[in-house]
Each structure stands twice: as C-alpha cells, then as structure tokens.
C-alpha cells in the first residue's frame, strides 16, 4: 500500500510495542515462498517467522482460529499474544493496544464505530459496560442495535492461550475469529479498546484502493 507491501504497512503500526520479540505470519502453501522472500528483507518491529499451515485451497484450510491454534502449538508460545488479521490497515499506531491488554490482564478486542447499522451486519455487534468490558457480542447480527464492531485485532494474555485449543476441541467454528470472542466473553472478562484514527477493512479491491489513496496522501 502506497509503495510498501500491505503486511509491512500493517506491521509498522506495531512499532513501540514493549517486549515484542517475534512476529509469526501464517499463510497457506501457495504463498509461503513469497512471504519467506519478503521476510528476508524485512527490518521492522520484530523477527518474522513464516508458518506454512500446509493447506492449498478452501476445502483444506484450517480457518483463522485453526491457524491461531496451529501457531500457538507449533511455536510453543507461552507468552502474551497480539493477533492481527492481514486484511486490516490502520492510520494510527496500534502499539497502545498491547499496553491496554497488559494493564487489564485479560483478553482484549479492538473495536471501531463504523457509523452504519447496515454495515454492521457484515461484521459483529457488541455492547460494553461502564468499564469497557464486553457485555454482549453477536457475530453477523440480523438486527444490530449498535454501530460499534469488534475487528480482527486481539490481545490474549498467556494465561488464556489454552482456551483456543479448548474452543476447537468442543467442535466450534474454526473460522471467523470473532467466534472465539463470542465464546470467550461469558467465560472470562474481555475488554474493548477503541481503535484511534481510521480503520480500513481491505478485504475487497475497493477498500484496498481507498486505503492506498489515504496512505499515498500521507507519504
């Protein structure tokens, strides 16, 4: 985006995250080689590890939560974990999100007000209590009452990593990472962090072009 690979632009927002020592990028077999070539030249927020999940198409894919579980197990992760979906872009740094999660000592979710009830139907609808703890979460709501949505930006403290495997072991949906939050918040406190500036969901050609224009203007 604007002269930089999209993933690199996304990772720029992690600059300043205290204690960040490794970045794990999960991809399928088709693109693993290209990501490894990119990682060799990356000089950014932390050392990059590319994980090929061994899948080749939609029929064999593990899903976003399945890939998260694979990363935790394959890398032997036993530390706090910040999770970012690759189709996100942010106009502002998101390093404060990690600080927020650590201060809460609990799972945290990045939230953004899209300002449109119809748009919310493509995402999820959430409600918060006075302490910004999630009190309601519904994935793909048919009749949303709020324009605040949770995006694919998550903080999981080390004490909760085991719950990812527990979620999958119960036979729950391994895709759509918000499903994990929907399952998690009645079991343990999950807090919301309001994303500053502009959030871009670059999952379509149109929104990618919009983000490209915005970052080009910023230089």
mmCIF file of C-alpha atoms in Angstrom, residues 109-202:
data_model
loop_
_atom_site.group_PDB
_atom_site.id
_atom_site.type_symbol
_atom_site.label_atom_id
_atom_site.label_comp_id
_atom_site.label_asym_id
_atom_site.label_seq_id
_atom_site.Cartn_x
_atom_site.Cartn_y
_atom_site.Cartn_z
ATOM 1 C CA UNK A 109 -10.587 -6.726 21.428
ATOM 2 C CA UNK A 110 -10.052 -3.757 19.121
ATOM 3 C CA UNK A 111 -13.369 -2.024 18.398
ATOM 4 C CA UNK A 112 -14.370 0.581 15.838
ATOM 5 C CA UNK A 113 -17.517 2.586 15.215
ATOM 6 C CA UNK A 114 -18.438 2.064 11.552
ATOM 7 C CA UNK A 115 -21.338 4.511 11.841
ATOM 8 C CA UNK A 116 -23.724 2.368 9.806
ATOM 9 C CA UNK A 117 -26.128 -0.283 11.116
ATOM 10 C CA UNK A 118 -26.341 -1.937 7.701
ATOM 11 C CA UNK A 119 -22.554 -2.325 7.524
ATOM 12 C CA UNK A 120 -22.538 -3.936 10.968
ATOM 13 C CA UNK A 121 -24.441 -6.906 9.514
ATOM 14 C CA UNK A 122 -21.238 -7.916 7.711
ATOM 15 C CA UNK A 123 -19.227 -7.828 10.938
ATOM 16 C CA UNK A 124 -20.453 -8.185 14.512
ATOM 17 C CA UNK A 125 -22.349 -6.114 17.034
ATOM 18 C CA UNK A 126 -21.117 -5.555 20.568
ATOM 19 C CA UNK A 127 -22.191 -3.782 23.734
ATOM 20 C CA UNK A 128 -19.939 -2.642 26.583
ATOM 21 C CA UNK A 129 -20.454 -1.954 30.272
ATOM 22 C CA UNK A 130 -19.151 1.137 32.073
ATOM 23 C CA UNK A 131 -15.689 -0.444 32.383
ATOM 24 C CA UNK A 132 -15.466 -1.228 28.632
ATOM 25 C CA UNK A 133 -15.956 -4.918 29.342
ATOM 26 C CA UNK A 134 -17.900 -6.738 26.627
ATOM 27 C CA UNK A 135 -21.414 -7.481 27.847
ATOM 28 C CA UNK A 136 -22.875 -8.612 24.510
ATOM 29 C CA UNK A 137 -21.360 -9.948 21.295
ATOM 30 C CA UNK A 138 -23.170 -11.259 18.228
ATOM 31 C CA UNK A 139 -21.441 -12.324 15.035
ATOM 32 C CA UNK A 140 -23.192 -11.316 11.776
ATOM 33 C CA UNK A 141 -26.268 -9.824 13.515
ATOM 34 C CA UNK A 142 -29.519 -9.629 11.552
ATOM 35 C CA UNK A 143 -30.904 -6.714 13.599
ATOM 36 C CA UNK A 144 -27.981 -4.793 15.110
ATOM 37 C CA UNK A 145 -28.672 -2.008 17.601
ATOM 38 C CA UNK A 146 -25.168 -0.554 17.759
ATOM 39 C CA UNK A 147 -22.659 0.620 15.145
ATOM 40 C CA UNK A 148 -19.706 -0.438 17.294
ATOM 41 C CA UNK A 149 -17.997 -3.538 15.968
ATOM 42 C CA UNK A 150 -15.126 -5.732 17.029
ATOM 43 C CA UNK A 151 -12.396 -6.079 14.415
ATOM 44 C CA UNK A 152 -9.717 -8.735 13.926
ATOM 45 C CA UNK A 153 -7.334 -7.215 16.466
ATOM 46 C CA UNK A 154 -6.950 -9.276 19.632
ATOM 47 C CA UNK A 155 -4.826 -9.485 22.762
ATOM 48 C CA UNK A 156 -4.627 -12.824 24.571
ATOM 49 C CA UNK A 157 -2.605 -12.974 27.803
ATOM 50 C CA UNK A 158 -0.521 -16.087 28.255
ATOM 51 C CA UNK A 159 -2.961 -17.468 30.827
ATOM 52 C CA UNK A 160 -5.711 -17.725 28.186
ATOM 53 C CA UNK A 161 -3.833 -19.337 25.275
ATOM 54 C CA UNK A 162 -5.021 -22.807 26.347
ATOM 55 C CA UNK A 163 -8.609 -21.683 25.762
ATOM 56 C CA UNK A 164 -8.051 -21.537 21.992
ATOM 57 C CA UNK A 165 -7.500 -25.303 21.902
ATOM 58 C CA UNK A 166 -10.415 -25.832 24.279
ATOM 59 C CA UNK A 167 -12.709 -23.848 21.963
ATOM 60 C CA UNK A 168 -11.739 -26.024 18.990
ATOM 61 C CA UNK A 169 -11.928 -29.260 20.989
ATOM 62 C CA UNK A 170 -15.599 -28.524 21.636
ATOM 63 C CA UNK A 171 -16.210 -28.615 17.882
ATOM 64 C CA UNK A 172 -16.789 -24.876 17.422
ATOM 65 C CA UNK A 173 -16.360 -22.969 14.138
ATOM 66 C CA UNK A 174 -12.598 -22.791 13.354
ATOM 67 C CA UNK A 175 -13.015 -19.773 11.075
ATOM 68 C CA UNK A 176 -14.282 -16.210 11.691
ATOM 69 C CA UNK A 177 -12.017 -15.189 14.618
ATOM 70 C CA UNK A 178 -14.832 -13.199 16.254
ATOM 71 C CA UNK A 179 -16.500 -16.516 17.066
ATOM 72 C CA UNK A 180 -13.762 -17.137 19.612
ATOM 73 C CA UNK A 181 -14.562 -13.845 21.364
ATOM 74 C CA UNK A 182 -18.279 -14.678 21.280
ATOM 75 C CA UNK A 183 -17.477 -17.969 23.038
ATOM 76 C CA UNK A 184 -14.934 -16.415 25.400
ATOM 77 C CA UNK A 185 -16.627 -13.332 26.894
ATOM 78 C CA UNK A 186 -19.248 -15.216 29.006
ATOM 79 C CA UNK A 187 -16.421 -17.329 30.456
ATOM 80 C CA UNK A 188 -13.848 -14.671 31.282
ATOM 81 C CA UNK A 189 -13.751 -10.841 31.133
ATOM 82 C CA UNK A 190 -12.940 -9.482 27.662
ATOM 83 C CA UNK A 191 -12.300 -5.751 27.299
ATOM 84 C CA UNK A 192 -12.668 -3.394 24.350
ATOM 85 C CA UNK A 193 -10.069 -0.901 23.086
ATOM 86 C CA UNK A 194 -11.273 1.807 20.736
ATOM 87 C CA UNK A 195 -9.093 1.949 17.634
ATOM 88 C CA UNK A 196 -7.861 5.523 17.026
ATOM 89 C CA UNK A 197 -7.917 7.220 13.642
ATOM 90 C CA UNK A 198 -9.135 5.341 10.591
ATOM 91 C CA UNK A 199 -9.539 1.584 10.223
ATOM 92 C CA UNK A 200 -9.556 0.032 6.761
ATOM 93 C CA UNK A 201 -11.001 -3.415 6.094
ATOM 94 C CA UNK A 202 -9.027 -4.132 2.919
#
